[in-house]
Short mmCIF file of C-alpha atoms in Angstrom, two decimals:
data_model
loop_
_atom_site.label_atom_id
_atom_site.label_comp_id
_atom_site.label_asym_id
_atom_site.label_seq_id
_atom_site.Cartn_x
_atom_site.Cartn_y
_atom_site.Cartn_z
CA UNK A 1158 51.26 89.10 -11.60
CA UNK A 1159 49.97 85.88 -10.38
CA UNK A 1160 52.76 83.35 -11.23
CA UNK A 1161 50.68 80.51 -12.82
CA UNK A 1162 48.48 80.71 -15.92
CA UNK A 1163 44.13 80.25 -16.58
CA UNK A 1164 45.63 76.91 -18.89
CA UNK A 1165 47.84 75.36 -15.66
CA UNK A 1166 44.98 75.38 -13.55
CA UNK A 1167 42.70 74.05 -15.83
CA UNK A 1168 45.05 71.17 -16.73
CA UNK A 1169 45.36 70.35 -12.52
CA UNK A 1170 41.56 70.24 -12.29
CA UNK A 1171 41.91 67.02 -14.57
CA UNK A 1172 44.35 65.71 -11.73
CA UNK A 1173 41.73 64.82 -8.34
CA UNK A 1174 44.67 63.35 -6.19
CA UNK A 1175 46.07 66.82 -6.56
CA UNK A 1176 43.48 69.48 -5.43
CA UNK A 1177 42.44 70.25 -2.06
CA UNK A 1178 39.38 71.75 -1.15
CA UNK A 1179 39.63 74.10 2.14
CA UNK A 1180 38.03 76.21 4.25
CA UNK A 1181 39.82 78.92 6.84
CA UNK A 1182 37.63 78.62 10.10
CA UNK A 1183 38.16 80.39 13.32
CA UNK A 1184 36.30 82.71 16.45
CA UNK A 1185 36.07 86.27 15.11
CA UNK A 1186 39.55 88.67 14.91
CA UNK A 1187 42.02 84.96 15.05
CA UNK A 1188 43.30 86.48 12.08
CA UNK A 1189 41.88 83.81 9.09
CA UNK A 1190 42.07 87.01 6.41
CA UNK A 1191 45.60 88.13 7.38
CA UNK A 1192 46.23 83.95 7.30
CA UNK A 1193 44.94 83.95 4.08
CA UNK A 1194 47.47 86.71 2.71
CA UNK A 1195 50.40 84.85 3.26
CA UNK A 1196 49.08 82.03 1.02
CA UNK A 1197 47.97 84.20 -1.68
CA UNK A 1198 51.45 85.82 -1.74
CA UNK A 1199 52.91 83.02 -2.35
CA UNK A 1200 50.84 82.31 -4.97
CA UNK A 1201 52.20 85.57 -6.47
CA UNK A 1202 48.59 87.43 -6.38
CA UNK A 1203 50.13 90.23 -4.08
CA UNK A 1204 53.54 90.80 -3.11
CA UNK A 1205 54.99 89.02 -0.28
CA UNK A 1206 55.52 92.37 1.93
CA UNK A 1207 52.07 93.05 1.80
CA UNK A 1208 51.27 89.69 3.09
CA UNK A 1209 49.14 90.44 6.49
CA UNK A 1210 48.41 93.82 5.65
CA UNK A 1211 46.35 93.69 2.24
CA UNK A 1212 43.04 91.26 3.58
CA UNK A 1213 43.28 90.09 -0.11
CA UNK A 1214 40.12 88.02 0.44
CA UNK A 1215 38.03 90.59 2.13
CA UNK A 1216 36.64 92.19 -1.16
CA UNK A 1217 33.73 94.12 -0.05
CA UNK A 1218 34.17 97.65 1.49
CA UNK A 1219 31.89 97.18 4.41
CA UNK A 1220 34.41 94.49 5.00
CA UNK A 1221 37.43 96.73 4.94
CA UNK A 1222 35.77 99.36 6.69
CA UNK A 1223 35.03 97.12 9.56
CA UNK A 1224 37.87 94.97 9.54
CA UNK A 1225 36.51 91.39 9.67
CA UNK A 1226 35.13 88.97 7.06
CA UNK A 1227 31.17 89.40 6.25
CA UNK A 1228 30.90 87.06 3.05
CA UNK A 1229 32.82 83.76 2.83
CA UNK A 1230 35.19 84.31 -0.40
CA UNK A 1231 36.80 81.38 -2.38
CA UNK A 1232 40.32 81.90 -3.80
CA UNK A 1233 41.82 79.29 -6.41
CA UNK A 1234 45.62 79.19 -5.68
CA UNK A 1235 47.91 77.25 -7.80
CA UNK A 1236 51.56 75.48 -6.80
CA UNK A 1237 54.64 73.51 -7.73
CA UNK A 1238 56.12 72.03 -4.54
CA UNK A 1239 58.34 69.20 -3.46
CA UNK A 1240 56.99 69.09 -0.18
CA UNK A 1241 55.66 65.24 -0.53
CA UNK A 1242 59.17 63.56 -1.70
CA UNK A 1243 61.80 66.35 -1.35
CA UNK A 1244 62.95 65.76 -5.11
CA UNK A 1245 60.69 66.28 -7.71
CA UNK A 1246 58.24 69.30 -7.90
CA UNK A 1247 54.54 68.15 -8.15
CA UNK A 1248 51.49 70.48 -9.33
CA UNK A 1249 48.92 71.41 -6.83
CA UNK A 1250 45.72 73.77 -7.17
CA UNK A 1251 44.39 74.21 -3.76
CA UNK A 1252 40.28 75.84 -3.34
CA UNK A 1253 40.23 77.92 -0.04
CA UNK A 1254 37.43 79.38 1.05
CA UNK A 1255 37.94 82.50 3.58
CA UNK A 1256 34.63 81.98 5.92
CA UNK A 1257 33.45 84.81 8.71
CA UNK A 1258 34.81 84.63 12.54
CA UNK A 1259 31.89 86.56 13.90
CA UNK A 1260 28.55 84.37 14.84
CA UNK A 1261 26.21 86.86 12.91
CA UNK A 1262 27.29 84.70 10.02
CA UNK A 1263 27.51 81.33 10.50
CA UNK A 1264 25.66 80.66 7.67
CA UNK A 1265 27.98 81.69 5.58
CA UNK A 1266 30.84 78.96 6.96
CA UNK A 1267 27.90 76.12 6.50
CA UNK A 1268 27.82 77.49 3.38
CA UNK A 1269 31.79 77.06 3.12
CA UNK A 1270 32.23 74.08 4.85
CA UNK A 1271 29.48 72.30 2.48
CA UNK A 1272 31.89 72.68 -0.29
CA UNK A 1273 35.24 71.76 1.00
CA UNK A 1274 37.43 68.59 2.51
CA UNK A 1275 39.63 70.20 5.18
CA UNK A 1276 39.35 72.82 7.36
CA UNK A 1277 42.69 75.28 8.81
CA UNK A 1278 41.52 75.87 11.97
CA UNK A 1279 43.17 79.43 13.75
CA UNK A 1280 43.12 79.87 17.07
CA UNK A 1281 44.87 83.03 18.88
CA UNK A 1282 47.69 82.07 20.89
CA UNK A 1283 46.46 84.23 24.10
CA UNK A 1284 42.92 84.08 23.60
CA UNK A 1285 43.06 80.48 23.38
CA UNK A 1286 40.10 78.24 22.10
CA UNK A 1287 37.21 80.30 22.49
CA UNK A 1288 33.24 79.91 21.74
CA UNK A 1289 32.77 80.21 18.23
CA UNK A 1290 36.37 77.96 17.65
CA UNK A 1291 34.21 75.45 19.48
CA UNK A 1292 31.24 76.38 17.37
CA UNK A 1293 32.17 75.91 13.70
CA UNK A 1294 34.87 72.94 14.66
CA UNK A 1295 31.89 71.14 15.53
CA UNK A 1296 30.26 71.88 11.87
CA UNK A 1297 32.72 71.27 10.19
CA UNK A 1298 33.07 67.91 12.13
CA UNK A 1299 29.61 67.41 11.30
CA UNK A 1300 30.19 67.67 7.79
CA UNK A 1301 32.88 64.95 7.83
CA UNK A 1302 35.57 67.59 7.16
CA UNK A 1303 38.92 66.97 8.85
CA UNK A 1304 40.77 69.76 10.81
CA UNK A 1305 44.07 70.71 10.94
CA UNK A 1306 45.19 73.77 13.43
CA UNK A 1307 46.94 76.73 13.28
CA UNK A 1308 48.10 78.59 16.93
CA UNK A 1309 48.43 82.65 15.76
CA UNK A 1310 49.97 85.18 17.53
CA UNK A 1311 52.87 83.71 18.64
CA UNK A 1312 54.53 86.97 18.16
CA UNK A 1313 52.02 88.71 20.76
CA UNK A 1314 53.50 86.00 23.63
CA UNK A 1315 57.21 86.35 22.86
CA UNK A 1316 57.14 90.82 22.41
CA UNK A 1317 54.39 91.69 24.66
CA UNK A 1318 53.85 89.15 27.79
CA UNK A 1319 57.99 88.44 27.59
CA UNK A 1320 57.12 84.64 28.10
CA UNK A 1321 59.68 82.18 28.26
CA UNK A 1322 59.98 79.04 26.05
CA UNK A 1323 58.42 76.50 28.57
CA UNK A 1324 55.60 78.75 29.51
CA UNK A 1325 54.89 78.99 25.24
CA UNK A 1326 54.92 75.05 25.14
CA UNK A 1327 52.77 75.04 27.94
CA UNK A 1328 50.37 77.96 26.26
CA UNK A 1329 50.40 75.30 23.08
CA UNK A 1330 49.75 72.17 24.81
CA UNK A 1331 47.23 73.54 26.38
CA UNK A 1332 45.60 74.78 23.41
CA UNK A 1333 45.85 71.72 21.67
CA UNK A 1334 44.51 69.77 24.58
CA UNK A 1335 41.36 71.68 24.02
CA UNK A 1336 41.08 71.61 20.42
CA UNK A 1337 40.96 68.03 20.56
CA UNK A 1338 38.66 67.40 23.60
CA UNK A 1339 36.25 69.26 20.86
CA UNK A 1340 37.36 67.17 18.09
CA UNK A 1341 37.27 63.80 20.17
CA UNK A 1342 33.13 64.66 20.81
CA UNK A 1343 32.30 65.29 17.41
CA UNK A 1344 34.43 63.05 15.38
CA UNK A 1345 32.78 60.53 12.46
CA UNK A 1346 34.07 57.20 12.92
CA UNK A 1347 33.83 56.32 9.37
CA UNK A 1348 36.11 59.03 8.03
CA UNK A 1349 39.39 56.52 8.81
CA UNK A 1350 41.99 57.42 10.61
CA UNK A 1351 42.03 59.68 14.13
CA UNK A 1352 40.85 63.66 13.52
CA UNK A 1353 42.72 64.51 16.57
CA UNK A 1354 45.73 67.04 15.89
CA UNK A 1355 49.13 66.59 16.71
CA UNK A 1356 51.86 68.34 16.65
CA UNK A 1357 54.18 65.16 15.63
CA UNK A 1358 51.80 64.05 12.90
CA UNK A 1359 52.82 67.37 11.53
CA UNK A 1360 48.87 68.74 11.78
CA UNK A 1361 49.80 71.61 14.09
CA UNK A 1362 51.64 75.20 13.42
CA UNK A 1363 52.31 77.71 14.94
CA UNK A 1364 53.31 80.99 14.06
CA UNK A 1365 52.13 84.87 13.34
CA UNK A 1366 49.92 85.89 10.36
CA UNK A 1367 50.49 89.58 10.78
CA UNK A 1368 54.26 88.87 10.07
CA UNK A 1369 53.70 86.26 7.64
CA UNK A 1370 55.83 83.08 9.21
CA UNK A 1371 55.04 79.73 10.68
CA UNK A 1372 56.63 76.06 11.44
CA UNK A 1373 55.82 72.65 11.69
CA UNK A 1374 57.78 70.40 13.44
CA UNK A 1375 57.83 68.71 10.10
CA UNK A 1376 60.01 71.67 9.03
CA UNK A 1377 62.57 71.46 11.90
CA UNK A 1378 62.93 67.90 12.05
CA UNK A 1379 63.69 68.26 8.16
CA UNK A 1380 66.31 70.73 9.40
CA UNK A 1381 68.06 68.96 12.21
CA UNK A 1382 68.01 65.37 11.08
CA UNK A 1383 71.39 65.03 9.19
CA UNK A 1384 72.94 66.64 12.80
CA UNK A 1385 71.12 64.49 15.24
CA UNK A 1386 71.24 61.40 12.15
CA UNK A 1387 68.00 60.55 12.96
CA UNK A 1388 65.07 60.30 10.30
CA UNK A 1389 62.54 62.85 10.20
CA UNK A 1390 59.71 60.74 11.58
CA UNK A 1391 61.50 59.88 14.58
CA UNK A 1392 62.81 63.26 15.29
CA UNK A 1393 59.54 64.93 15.14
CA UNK A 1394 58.33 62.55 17.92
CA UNK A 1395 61.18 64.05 20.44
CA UNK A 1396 61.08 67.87 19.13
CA UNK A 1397 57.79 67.43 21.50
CA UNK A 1398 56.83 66.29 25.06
CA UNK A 1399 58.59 65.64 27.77
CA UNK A 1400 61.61 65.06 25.54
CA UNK A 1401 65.10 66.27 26.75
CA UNK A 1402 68.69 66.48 24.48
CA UNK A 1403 71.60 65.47 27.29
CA UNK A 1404 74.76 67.21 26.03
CA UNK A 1405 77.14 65.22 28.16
CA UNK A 1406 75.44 61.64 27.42
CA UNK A 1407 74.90 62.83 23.00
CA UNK A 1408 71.19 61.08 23.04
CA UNK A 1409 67.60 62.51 24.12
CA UNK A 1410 66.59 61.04 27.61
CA UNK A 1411 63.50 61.59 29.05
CA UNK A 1412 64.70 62.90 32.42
CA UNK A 1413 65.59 67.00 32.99
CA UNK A 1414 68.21 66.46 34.76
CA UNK A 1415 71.49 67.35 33.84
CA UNK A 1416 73.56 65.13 35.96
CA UNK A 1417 75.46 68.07 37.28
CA UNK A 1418 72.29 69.57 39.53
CA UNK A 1419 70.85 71.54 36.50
CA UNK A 1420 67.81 71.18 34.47
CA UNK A 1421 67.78 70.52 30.77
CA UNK A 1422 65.21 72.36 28.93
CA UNK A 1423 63.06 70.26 26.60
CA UNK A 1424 63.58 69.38 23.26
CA UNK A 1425 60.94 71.97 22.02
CA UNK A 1426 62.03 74.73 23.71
CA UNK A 1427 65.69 74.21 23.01
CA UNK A 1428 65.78 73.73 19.29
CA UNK A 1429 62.67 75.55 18.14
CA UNK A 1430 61.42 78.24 20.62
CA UNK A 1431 65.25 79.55 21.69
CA UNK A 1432 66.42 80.43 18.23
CA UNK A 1433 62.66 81.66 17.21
CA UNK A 1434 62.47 84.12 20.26
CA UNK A 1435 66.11 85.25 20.79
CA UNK A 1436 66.23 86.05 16.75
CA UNK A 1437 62.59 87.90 17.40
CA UNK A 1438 64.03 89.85 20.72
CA UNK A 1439 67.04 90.94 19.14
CA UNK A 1440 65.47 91.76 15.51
CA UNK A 1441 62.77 94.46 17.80
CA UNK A 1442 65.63 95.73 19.82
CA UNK A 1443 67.82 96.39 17.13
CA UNK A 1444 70.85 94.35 17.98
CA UNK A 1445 72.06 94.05 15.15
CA UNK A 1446 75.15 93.04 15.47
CA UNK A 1447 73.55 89.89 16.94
CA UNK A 1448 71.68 89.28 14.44
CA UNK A 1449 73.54 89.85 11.75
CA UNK A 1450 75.45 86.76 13.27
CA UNK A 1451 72.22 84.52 13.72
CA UNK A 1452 71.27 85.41 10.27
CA UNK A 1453 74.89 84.25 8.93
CA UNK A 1454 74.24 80.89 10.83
CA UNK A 1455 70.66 80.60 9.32
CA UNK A 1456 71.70 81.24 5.67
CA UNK A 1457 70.15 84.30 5.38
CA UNK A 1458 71.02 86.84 3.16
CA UNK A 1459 69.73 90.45 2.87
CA UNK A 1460 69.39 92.35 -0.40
CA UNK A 1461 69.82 95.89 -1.50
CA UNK A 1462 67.10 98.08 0.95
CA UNK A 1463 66.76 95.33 3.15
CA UNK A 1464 69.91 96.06 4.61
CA UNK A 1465 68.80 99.35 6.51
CA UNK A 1466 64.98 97.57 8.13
CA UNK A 1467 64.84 98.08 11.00
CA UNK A 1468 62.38 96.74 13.83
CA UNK A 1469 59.37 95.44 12.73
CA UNK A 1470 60.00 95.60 9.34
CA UNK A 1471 63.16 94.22 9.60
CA UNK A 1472 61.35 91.35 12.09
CA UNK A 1473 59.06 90.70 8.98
CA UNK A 1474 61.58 90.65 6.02
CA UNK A 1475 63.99 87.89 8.11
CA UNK A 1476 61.47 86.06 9.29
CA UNK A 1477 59.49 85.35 6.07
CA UNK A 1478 62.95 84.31 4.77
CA UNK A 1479 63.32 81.69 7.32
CA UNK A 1480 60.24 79.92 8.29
CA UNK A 1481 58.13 81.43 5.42
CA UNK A 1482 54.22 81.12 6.71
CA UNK A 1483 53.50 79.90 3.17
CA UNK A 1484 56.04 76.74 3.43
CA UNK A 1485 54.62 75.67 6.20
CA UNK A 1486 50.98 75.66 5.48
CA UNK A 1487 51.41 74.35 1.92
CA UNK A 1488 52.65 71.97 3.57
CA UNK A 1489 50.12 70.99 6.25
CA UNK A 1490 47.32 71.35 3.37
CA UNK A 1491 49.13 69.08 0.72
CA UNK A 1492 50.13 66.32 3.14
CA UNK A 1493 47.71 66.26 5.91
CA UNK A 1494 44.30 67.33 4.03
CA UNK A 1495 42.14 64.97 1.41
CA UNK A 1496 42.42 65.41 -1.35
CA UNK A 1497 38.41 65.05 -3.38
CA UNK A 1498 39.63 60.92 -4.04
CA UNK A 1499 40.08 60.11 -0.38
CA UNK A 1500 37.42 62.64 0.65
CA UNK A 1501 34.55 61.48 -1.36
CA UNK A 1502 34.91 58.02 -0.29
CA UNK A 1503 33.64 58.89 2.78
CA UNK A 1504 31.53 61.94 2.29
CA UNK A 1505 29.69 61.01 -0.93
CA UNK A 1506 26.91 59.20 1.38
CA UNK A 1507 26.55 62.37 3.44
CA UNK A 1508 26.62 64.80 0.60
CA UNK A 1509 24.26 62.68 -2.18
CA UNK A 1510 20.69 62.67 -1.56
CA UNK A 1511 20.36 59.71 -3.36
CA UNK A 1512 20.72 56.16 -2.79
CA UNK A 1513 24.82 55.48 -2.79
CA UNK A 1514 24.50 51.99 -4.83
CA UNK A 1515 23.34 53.83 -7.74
CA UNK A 1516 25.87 54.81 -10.82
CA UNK A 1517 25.97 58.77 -9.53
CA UNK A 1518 26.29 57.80 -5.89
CA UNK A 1519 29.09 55.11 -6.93
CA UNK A 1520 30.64 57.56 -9.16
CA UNK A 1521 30.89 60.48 -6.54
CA UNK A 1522 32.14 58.31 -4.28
CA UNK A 1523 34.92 57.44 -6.29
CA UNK A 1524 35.60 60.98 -7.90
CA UNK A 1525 35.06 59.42 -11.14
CA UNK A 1526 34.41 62.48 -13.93
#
């Protein structure tokens, strides 16, 4: 049972400020469908387990048959989150349109991205930024749309290729540095502020669809500012880049070394990547008596069957109690995507055929019903 009701959702669409219009882009098998899941879970359409399994949004058989997305499919999914201001609960209805990987239909992400404000962009963690990434970053680009980015897989580099911490931030920066030499060539000028992404502006994640979590830095810094007593804003600036956390000295420095010989490792890898990969390691080997510990020290509570997961379901189950994929894309839609008010301002010329003085060009522009 979805949990929200045909009469909610109409009530939202009177409220502009709080829809957002979407679109899912990525190169073919990035995993935008399994993505998707998590988001429609949380919505309540399909139960949370099945989250990165189901392929909710791939409706047609050919499409389940074959395993990747032939038609672009829109989903309307409806929230209450206090994401924005951390105290009261505000109503969101966010469009998201599911668009084909695969280059044999890029018409069908014109199609999507003529229609929507922001785009999630996926990229696979070890394939990196590939051809069609490139390809429908520059429509949507194009089409005034701005990005926000998603690195998937993350599961694939810590299980399979064993990497370390450092060698994952690496992986991401590298990633990111690509993303945006793309986004830097085919940015509008007139759409405001910088398209770029960034992981301290909160417009990166990173995480694994198949499993169903993510993070933000906005997430962590949320979680660690009361122990470092810094403010959120601040924080997320040193949970990235060469930042460094000096036990002996209490304050971040900018320098890896310890004073004693040693090397510090960075911010990044110390708060975020350590606990995410030594909770993921000993979840698949079935340590359990480790992380029964870690989960004790996280909060996190298991419930009647969960008790006897083991391995990958197990992974799954703690992990989507922790950093819940859903949390932190909400999230990244709500607060870094325009909404149709702030979108239309800019993309009303683009999208009307018409001359913009006139009372429906002046009207679209200002999302005026």
């Amino acid at each position: 049972m979805p949990n929200f009701t045909f009469e909610q959702i109409r009530e939202i669409m009177d409220v502009p400020g709080n829809i957002r219009n979407m679109s899912v882009i990525a190169h073919v098998d990035h995993g935008k469908s399994t993505l998707t899941d998590s988001l429609v879970a949380k919505a309540g359409i399909i139960a949370g387990e099945k989250a990165g399994d189901a392929r909710h949004t791939d409706t047609r058989k050919d499409e389940q048959e074959r395993g990747i997305t032939i038609k672009s499919t829109g989903i309307s999914l409806y929230y209450e989150t206090d994401v924005v201001n951390q105290k009261d609960t505000e109503k969101y209805l966010i469009n998201l349109i599911d668009s084909p990987g695969h280059v044999d239909f890029s018409s069908e992400v014109t199609a999507a991205l003529r229609v929507t404000d922001g785009a999630l962009v996926v990229v696979d963690y070890v394939e990196g930024v590939c051809v069609q990434t490139e390809t429908v970053l520059r429509q949507a680009l194009a089409e005034k749309i701005k990005p926000v980015l998603f690195i998937n897989k993350v599961d694939r580099g810590i299980l399979e290729l064993q990497v370390d911490g450092e060698t994952m931030y690496q992986n991401f920066q590298r990633v990111i540095e690509n993303a945006n030499v793309i986004i830097s060539t085919y940015e509008c000028e007139d759409m405001g502020e910088d398209q770029q992404v960034d992981p301290t502006k909160g417009t990166v994640a990173f995480g694994s669809a198949l499993f169903g979590w993510a993070f933000t830095l906005t997430m962590f810094a949320r979680t660690y500012s009361s122990k470092f007593k810094l403010d959120r804003e601040k924080l997320m600036k040193k949970l990235w880049g060469d930042w460094y956390f000096s036990p002996t000295e209490k304050k971040f420095v900018t320098a890896d070394d310890d004073g004693k010989g040693g090397q510090l490792r960075r911010c990044f890898v110390e708060f975020i990547m350590k606990p995410v990969i030594q909770l993921c390691r000993n979840t698949m080997e079935g340590k359990r008596a480790i992380v029964d510990k870690m989960l004790v020290g996280l909060g996190i509570t298991l419930k009647g069957d969960e008790k006897d997961y083991e391995g990958k379901a197990l992974f799954k189950c703690v992990f989507q109690k922790w950093i819940n994929a859903a949390d932190a894309l909400i999230e990244m839609i709500i607060m870094k995507l325009p909404s149709p008010v702030k979108a239309q301002a800019y993309r009303a010329a683009y999208l009307y055929e018409g001359p913009i003085d006139d009372p429906c060009g002046q009207s679209i522009q200002k999302c005026d019903q």
